[in-house]
Coordinates of C-alpha atoms in Angstrom, one line a residue:
X1 CA -25.2 27.7 -9.3
X2 CA -22.2 25.6 -9.5
X3 CA -21.0 24.9 -13.1
X4 CA -20.8 21.3 -14.0
X5 CA -20.4 19.1 -17.2
X6 CA -21.6 16.0 -15.3
X7 CA -25.2 15.1 -16.0
X8 CA -27.6 12.9 -13.9
X9 CA -27.1 10.1 -16.5
X10 CA -23.5 10.2 -15.7
X11 CA -23.7 9.5 -12.0
X12 CA -23.7 5.7 -12.5
X13 CA -20.3 5.8 -14.2
X14 CA -18.5 6.5 -11.1
X15 CA -18.0 4.3 -8.0
X16 CA -20.2 5.3 -5.1
X17 CA -19.6 7.4 -3.3
X18 CA -17.0 9.4 -5.3
X19 CA -15.1 12.7 -5.3
X20 CA -15.1 13.8 -9.0
X21 CA -12.6 16.2 -10.4
X22 CA -13.9 18.0 -13.6
X23 CA -10.8 18.5 -15.8
X24 CA -12.4 21.3 -17.8
X25 CA -13.2 23.3 -14.7
X26 CA -9.8 22.7 -13.2
X27 CA -8.1 24.0 -16.3
X28 CA -10.3 27.0 -16.3
X29 CA -8.9 27.8 -12.9
X30 CA -5.4 27.0 -13.7
X31 CA -5.6 29.3 -16.9
X32 CA -6.9 32.2 -14.8
X33 CA -4.3 31.8 -12.0
X34 CA -1.5 31.7 -14.7
X35 CA -2.8 34.7 -16.4
X36 CA -2.8 36.6 -13.1
X37 CA 0.8 35.7 -12.3
X38 CA 1.9 36.6 -15.8
X39 CA 0.2 40.1 -15.9
X40 CA 0.9 41.0 -12.4
X41 CA 4.5 39.7 -12.4
X42 CA 4.3 37.4 -9.5
X43 CA 4.6 33.9 -8.7
X44 CA 1.6 31.7 -7.7
X45 CA 2.1 28.3 -6.2
X46 CA -0.1 25.5 -4.9
X47 CA -0.7 25.0 -1.3
X48 CA -0.9 21.2 -0.4
X49 CA -3.1 21.9 2.6
X50 CA -6.0 22.5 0.3
X51 CA -5.2 20.2 -2.7
X52 CA -2.7 17.4 -2.9
X53 CA -4.2 14.8 -5.4
X54 CA -0.7 14.0 -6.9
X55 CA -2.0 12.2 -9.8
X56 CA -3.4 15.3 -11.3
X57 CA 0.1 17.1 -10.9
X58 CA 1.1 16.6 -14.5
X59 CA -1.8 18.9 -15.4
X60 CA -0.7 21.5 -12.8
X61 CA 2.7 21.5 -14.1
X62 CA 1.6 22.9 -17.5
X63 CA 0.5 26.1 -15.5
X64 CA 2.6 26.5 -12.3
X65 CA 6.2 25.5 -11.2
X66 CA 6.2 25.3 -7.4
X67 CA 4.1 24.3 -4.3
X68 CA 4.0 25.1 -0.6
X69 CA 4.3 22.5 2.2
X70 CA 3.8 22.6 5.9
X71 CA 5.2 19.1 7.0
X72 CA 8.0 16.7 5.9
X73 CA 5.3 14.6 4.1
X74 CA 4.1 17.5 2.0
X75 CA 7.6 18.6 1.2
X76 CA 8.4 14.9 0.0
X77 CA 5.3 15.1 -2.0
X78 CA 6.5 18.2 -3.8
X79 CA 9.9 16.9 -4.4
X80 CA 8.9 13.3 -5.4
X81 CA 5.5 13.9 -7.3
X82 CA 5.4 17.6 -8.4
X83 CA 9.1 17.6 -9.2
X84 CA 9.9 20.8 -7.4
X85 CA 11.3 21.7 -4.0
X86 CA 8.6 23.3 -1.8
X87 CA 8.2 26.5 0.0
X88 CA 7.8 25.2 3.5
X89 CA 6.3 26.7 6.6
X90 CA 5.6 25.1 9.8
X91 CA 4.5 26.8 13.1
X92 CA 7.4 24.9 14.7
X93 CA 10.0 22.6 13.1
X94 CA 11.7 19.6 15.0
X95 CA 15.2 18.8 14.6
X96 CA 14.6 15.2 13.5
X97 CA 12.8 16.6 10.3
X98 CA 15.2 19.3 9.5
X99 CA 17.6 17.6 7.1
X100 CA 14.6 16.2 5.2
X101 CA 13.0 19.6 5.0
X102 CA 16.3 21.1 3.7
X103 CA 16.7 18.5 1.0
X104 CA 12.9 18.9 -0.1
X105 CA 12.6 22.8 0.1
X106 CA 13.7 25.8 -2.0
X107 CA 12.3 28.2 0.7
X108 CA 11.8 27.7 4.6
X109 CA 9.9 30.1 6.7
X110 CA 10.4 30.3 10.4
X111 CA 7.3 31.2 12.6
X112 CA 9.4 32.9 15.4
X113 CA 12.7 34.4 16.1
X114 CA 13.6 31.6 18.4
X115 CA 13.1 29.1 15.5
X116 CA 15.0 31.2 13.3
X117 CA 17.9 31.4 15.7
X118 CA 17.8 27.5 16.1
X119 CA 17.8 26.5 12.5
X120 CA 19.6 29.3 10.6
X121 CA 23.1 28.0 11.3
X122 CA 22.2 24.6 10.2
X123 CA 20.8 25.9 7.0
X124 CA 23.8 28.2 6.4
X125 CA 25.9 24.9 6.6
X126 CA 23.6 23.2 4.2
X127 CA 24.0 25.9 1.8
X128 CA 27.7 25.9 1.9
X129 CA 27.6 22.2 1.2
X130 CA 25.0 22.3 -1.4
X131 CA 25.7 25.3 -3.7
X132 CA 23.3 23.9 -6.3
X133 CA 20.4 23.4 -3.9
X134 CA 20.3 26.6 -1.9
X135 CA 17.6 27.1 0.5
X136 CA 16.3 30.7 1.1
X137 CA 15.1 31.5 4.7
X138 CA 12.2 33.8 5.7
X139 CA 10.3 35.0 8.8
X140 CA 6.5 34.9 9.1
X141 CA 5.2 38.3 10.2
X142 CA 1.9 39.2 11.8
X143 CA 0.4 42.5 10.5
X144 CA -2.3 42.2 13.2
X145 CA -5.0 42.8 10.6
X146 CA -7.3 40.5 8.9
X147 CA -10.9 40.7 7.5
X148 CA -11.5 36.9 8.2
X149 CA -14.8 36.8 10.2
X150 CA -14.4 33.3 11.8
X151 CA -11.9 33.1 14.5
X152 CA -11.1 29.4 13.7
X153 CA -9.5 30.5 10.4
X154 CA -7.9 33.8 11.5
X155 CA -4.3 33.8 11.9
X156 CA -4.2 37.3 13.1
X157 CA -6.7 37.1 16.0
X158 CA -5.4 38.5 19.2
X159 CA -3.1 35.8 20.9
X160 CA -2.5 34.0 17.7
X161 CA 0.4 31.7 17.5
X162 CA 1.3 32.8 14.0
X163 CA 4.1 35.2 13.1
X164 CA 6.3 37.9 14.7
X165 CA 4.7 41.1 15.6
X166 CA 6.3 44.3 14.5
X167 CA 7.0 45.5 18.0
X168 CA 9.1 42.3 18.5
X169 CA 11.2 42.6 15.5
X170 CA 14.8 43.4 15.9
X171 CA 16.1 46.5 14.2
X172 CA 18.2 44.5 11.8
X173 CA 17.0 41.2 10.5
X174 CA 18.9 38.0 11.6
X175 CA 21.7 37.2 9.2
X176 CA 20.3 34.6 6.5
X177 CA 16.7 35.9 6.6
X178 CA 15.9 36.8 2.9
X179 CA 12.0 37.1 3.0
X180 CA 8.8 37.7 4.8
X181 CA 5.8 35.4 4.9
X182 CA 2.3 37.0 5.7
X183 CA -0.9 35.0 5.7
X184 CA -4.0 36.8 6.7
X185 CA -6.6 35.8 4.1
X186 CA -9.2 33.0 3.9
X187 CA -11.5 33.0 0.7
X188 CA -11.0 36.7 0.8
X189 CA -11.5 39.5 -1.8
X190 CA -9.1 41.6 -3.9
X191 CA -10.4 44.5 -1.8
X192 CA -9.3 42.9 1.3
X193 CA -5.8 42.3 0.0
X194 CA -5.5 45.9 -1.0
X195 CA -6.4 47.0 2.6
X196 CA -4.2 44.5 4.4
X197 CA -1.1 45.4 2.2
X198 CA -1.6 49.0 3.7
X199 CA -1.1 47.4 7.2
X200 CA 1.7 45.1 6.2
X201 CA 3.7 47.8 4.7
X202 CA 3.1 50.3 7.3
X203 CA 4.4 47.9 10.1
X204 CA 7.0 45.9 8.3
X205 CA 8.0 48.1 5.2
X206 CA 11.2 49.4 6.9
X207 CA 12.7 45.9 6.5
X208 CA 11.5 45.4 3.0
X209 CA 14.7 46.9 1.3
X210 CA 16.6 44.0 3.2
X211 CA 14.5 41.2 1.6
X212 CA 14.6 39.2 -1.7
X213 CA 11.0 38.0 -1.4
X214 CA 7.6 38.5 0.1
X215 CA 5.2 35.6 0.2
X216 CA 1.6 36.9 0.7
X217 CA 0.2 33.6 1.7
X218 CA -3.0 32.0 0.7
X219 CA -6.8 32.9 0.9
X220 CA -6.9 34.8 -2.3
X221 CA -9.9 33.4 -3.9
X222 CA -9.3 34.7 -7.5
X223 CA -11.3 32.0 -9.2
X224 CA -14.7 32.7 -7.5
X225 CA -16.9 34.3 -10.1
X226 CA -17.4 37.7 -8.3
X227 CA -13.7 38.2 -7.5
X228 CA -12.3 41.3 -8.9
X229 CA -9.4 40.0 -10.9
X230 CA -8.4 43.3 -12.5
X231 CA -8.1 44.9 -9.0
X232 CA -5.9 42.0 -7.9
X233 CA -3.5 42.4 -10.7
X234 CA -3.5 46.3 -10.3
X235 CA -2.9 45.9 -6.6
X236 CA 0.0 43.4 -7.1
X237 CA 1.6 45.6 -9.8
X238 CA 1.4 48.5 -7.5
X239 CA 3.2 46.5 -4.9
X240 CA 5.9 45.4 -7.4
X241 CA 6.3 49.1 -8.5
X242 CA 6.7 50.3 -4.9
X243 CA 9.2 47.4 -4.0
X244 CA 10.7 46.4 -7.4
X245 CA 13.6 44.3 -5.9
X246 CA 10.9 41.9 -4.2
X247 CA 9.9 38.7 -5.8
X248 CA 6.2 38.4 -4.7
X249 CA 4.6 35.1 -4.2
X250 CA 1.2 34.0 -3.5
X251 CA 0.2 30.5 -2.4
X252 CA -3.6 30.0 -2.6
X253 CA -5.1 26.5 -2.1
X254 CA -8.9 26.9 -2.6
X255 CA -8.5 29.1 -5.7
X256 CA -6.9 26.2 -7.6
X257 CA -9.6 23.7 -7.0
X258 CA -12.6 26.0 -6.4
X259 CA -15.7 24.5 -7.7
X260 CA -13.9 21.8 -9.7
X261 CA -16.1 19.0 -8.8
X262 CA -18.6 17.3 -6.4
X263 CA -19.0 14.6 -4.0
X264 CA -21.5 12.1 -5.5
X265 CA -23.4 10.1 -2.8
X266 CA -26.4 7.9 -2.6
X267 CA -29.4 7.4 -0.3
X268 CA -29.0 4.4 1.8
X269 CA -32.2 4.8 4.0
X270 CA -34.7 7.3 5.0
X271 CA -35.8 7.6 8.8
X272 CA -38.2 9.8 10.6
X273 CA -38.3 11.1 14.2
X274 CA -40.7 13.7 15.5
X275 CA -41.7 14.8 12.0
X276 CA -38.1 15.2 10.9
X277 CA -37.1 13.0 7.9
X278 CA -33.5 12.2 7.4
X279 CA -31.9 10.8 4.3
X280 CA -29.0 8.7 5.4
X281 CA -26.2 8.7 2.7
X282 CA -23.3 6.5 2.0
X283 CA -21.0 9.4 3.0
X284 CA -20.2 10.9 6.4
X285 CA -19.9 14.7 6.8
X286 CA -17.7 14.0 9.8
X287 CA -15.4 11.8 7.8
X288 CA -15.6 13.2 4.4
X289 CA -16.6 16.8 4.7
X290 CA -15.5 17.9 8.1
X291 CA -15.5 21.6 7.4
X292 CA -19.4 21.4 7.1
X293 CA -19.3 20.7 10.8
X294 CA -16.2 22.7 11.9
X295 CA -17.0 26.0 10.2
X296 CA -19.7 25.4 9.8
X297 CA -20.5 26.0 6.2
X298 CA -22.9 24.1 3.8
X299 CA -22.3 23.2 0.3
X300 CA -24.9 23.6 -2.3
X301 CA -26.9 20.4 -3.0
X302 CA -27.7 19.7 -6.6
X303 CA -31.3 20.0 -7.4
X304 CA -32.3 21.1 -3.9
X305 CA -32.6 24.2 -1.8
X306 CA -31.8 24.9 2.0
X307 CA -34.8 25.8 4.1
X308 CA -35.7 26.6 7.6
X309 CA -39.3 25.7 7.3
X310 CA -40.8 23.1 9.7
X311 CA -40.4 19.6 8.4
X312 CA -44.1 18.8 8.6
X313 CA -45.3 21.6 6.7
X314 CA -42.8 21.3 3.7
X315 CA -43.1 18.4 1.1
X316 CA -39.8 16.5 0.2
X317 CA -37.8 18.0 2.9
X318 CA -35.0 16.1 4.3
X319 CA -32.0 16.4 6.7
X320 CA -29.0 14.7 5.0
X321 CA -27.6 12.4 7.4
X322 CA -24.0 10.8 7.3
X323 CA -23.3 7.3 8.0
X324 CA -21.0 7.5 11.1
X325 CA -22.1 7.1 14.8
X326 CA -21.7 10.9 15.5
X327 CA -25.0 12.2 16.5
X328 CA -24.3 15.5 14.9
X329 CA -23.2 14.0 11.5
X330 CA -25.9 15.6 9.4
X331 CA -26.3 18.6 7.1
X332 CA -29.2 21.1 7.5
X333 CA -32.6 20.6 5.9
X334 CA -33.1 20.5 2.2
X335 CA -36.1 20.5 -0.1
X336 CA -36.0 18.3 -3.1
X337 CA -38.6 18.2 -6.0
X338 CA -39.4 14.6 -5.4
X339 CA -39.4 12.0 -2.8
X340 CA -36.0 10.5 -1.9
X341 CA -35.7 6.9 -2.0
X342 CA -33.0 4.2 -1.4
X343 CA -30.5 4.5 -4.2
X344 CA -31.2 8.0 -5.3
X345 CA -28.1 10.2 -5.9
X346 CA -27.4 13.2 -3.9
X347 CA -24.7 15.5 -5.3
X348 CA -22.8 17.8 -2.8
X349 CA -21.2 20.6 -4.9
X350 CA -17.6 22.1 -4.6
X351 CA -16.2 19.2 -2.6
X352 CA -12.6 19.1 -4.0
X353 CA -10.6 21.7 -2.2
X354 CA -9.7 21.0 1.4
X355 CA -12.2 18.2 1.6
X356 CA -10.1 15.8 -0.1
X357 CA -7.1 16.3 2.2
X358 CA -9.3 16.4 5.5
X359 CA -11.0 13.1 5.3
X360 CA -10.7 10.7 8.3
X361 CA -11.4 7.0 8.8
X362 CA -13.4 7.5 11.8
X363 CA -15.7 4.4 12.4
X364 CA -13.6 2.5 9.7
X365 CA -15.7 4.3 7.1
X366 CA -13.8 4.2 3.8
X367 CA -13.0 7.3 2.0
X368 CA -15.1 8.0 -1.2
X369 CA -13.3 7.0 -4.4
X370 CA -11.5 9.6 -6.5
X371 CA -12.1 10.0 -10.1
X372 CA -11.5 12.5 -12.8
X373 CA -14.0 13.4 -15.5
X374 CA -11.8 14.2 -18.6
X375 CA -12.6 17.0 -21.1
X376 CA -13.3 14.4 -23.6
X377 CA -16.1 12.9 -21.4
X378 CA -14.1 9.9 -20.3
X379 CA -14.0 8.9 -16.7
X380 CA -10.6 7.8 -14.9
X381 CA -10.9 6.4 -11.5
X382 CA -7.7 7.6 -9.7
X383 CA -8.2 5.8 -6.4
X384 CA -10.7 3.4 -4.6
X385 CA -10.3 2.6 -0.8
X386 CA -10.6 -0.7 1.1
X387 CA -10.3 -2.4 4.4
X388 CA -6.5 -2.3 3.9
X389 CA -6.4 1.4 4.1
X390 CA -8.2 1.4 7.5
X391 CA -5.9 -1.5 8.8
X392 CA -2.6 0.3 7.7
X393 CA -3.7 3.3 9.8
X394 CA -3.8 1.0 12.9
X395 CA -0.4 -0.6 12.3

């Protein structure tokens, strides 16, 4: 059961549909993450790929001090809105973006030795010209080990385009490489991190004495209720003891916004076809929750339970249908304790991380509004969307 301080009588206080961030739950996550960083003597930074709602950054800055970016736009957002230069990684940088990235980044990680060879000279020149804004360069490495079960999210699957294999590493690191970046987790456990470090150190530990920092990437879901936080701290402390000169960095995305708020939608119509009832909502899973179709994973639906029972034999059973033209824009079968009617609220839990940065304007369907439910119970609407947002995408 997902925690929430929003009650049914509160739903009408928000625009419809609306992503709602619950400040109390977000602070709870931030406090835990801050504690882990402090007790494990590591740095934990925010990955924009999972959460980039910049109007909440003043709250984040009370707990963390840096971010990670994967594009010029994310790097600019870090500098201009978060107030810090980004730890930047991209599978492949383009020359036209390089000066912007250097100006916005404290760290840049290269995905390949060829990219490092191409951009290290320019970076060295930048560092000579900007002694107060040095950029530290790193190399992404691939330990060829991951416990991620879904290939779509596994950066270490055979044939992956991510990172340099140990067998392809030079005996001596290229001049200017000061760190390694390794990402092989996705909503993973502390136990998975402990096991993956064995593989990482076995394959790449020989280069660690030459490094200043080690970035262990994201996917460390430390704010999940069943996550073994003491083991995470113990594992990171052990890493720091084995390699005391390494500055260790983690850059989770989901962990920050995990279970910090729902997507509140409403029923627009109910249709039936061959005994299958579909409640059509004023949101689209294709547009507003694409991971539910890509992964696929299904969020919890407040006040309902997922079931595989035939529709005709189960009362108050509905598919949840999106409002786009995509035939597959629907989500499972859910049993409610009442008949759904036009105007009824349907609340999709845990819809803040990733979902808010992956929305599309397919069919010209507007994004849901974005609001924050403050600790004092007040509601602040951060953004509402209109035709102008769609039109501007077509300019």
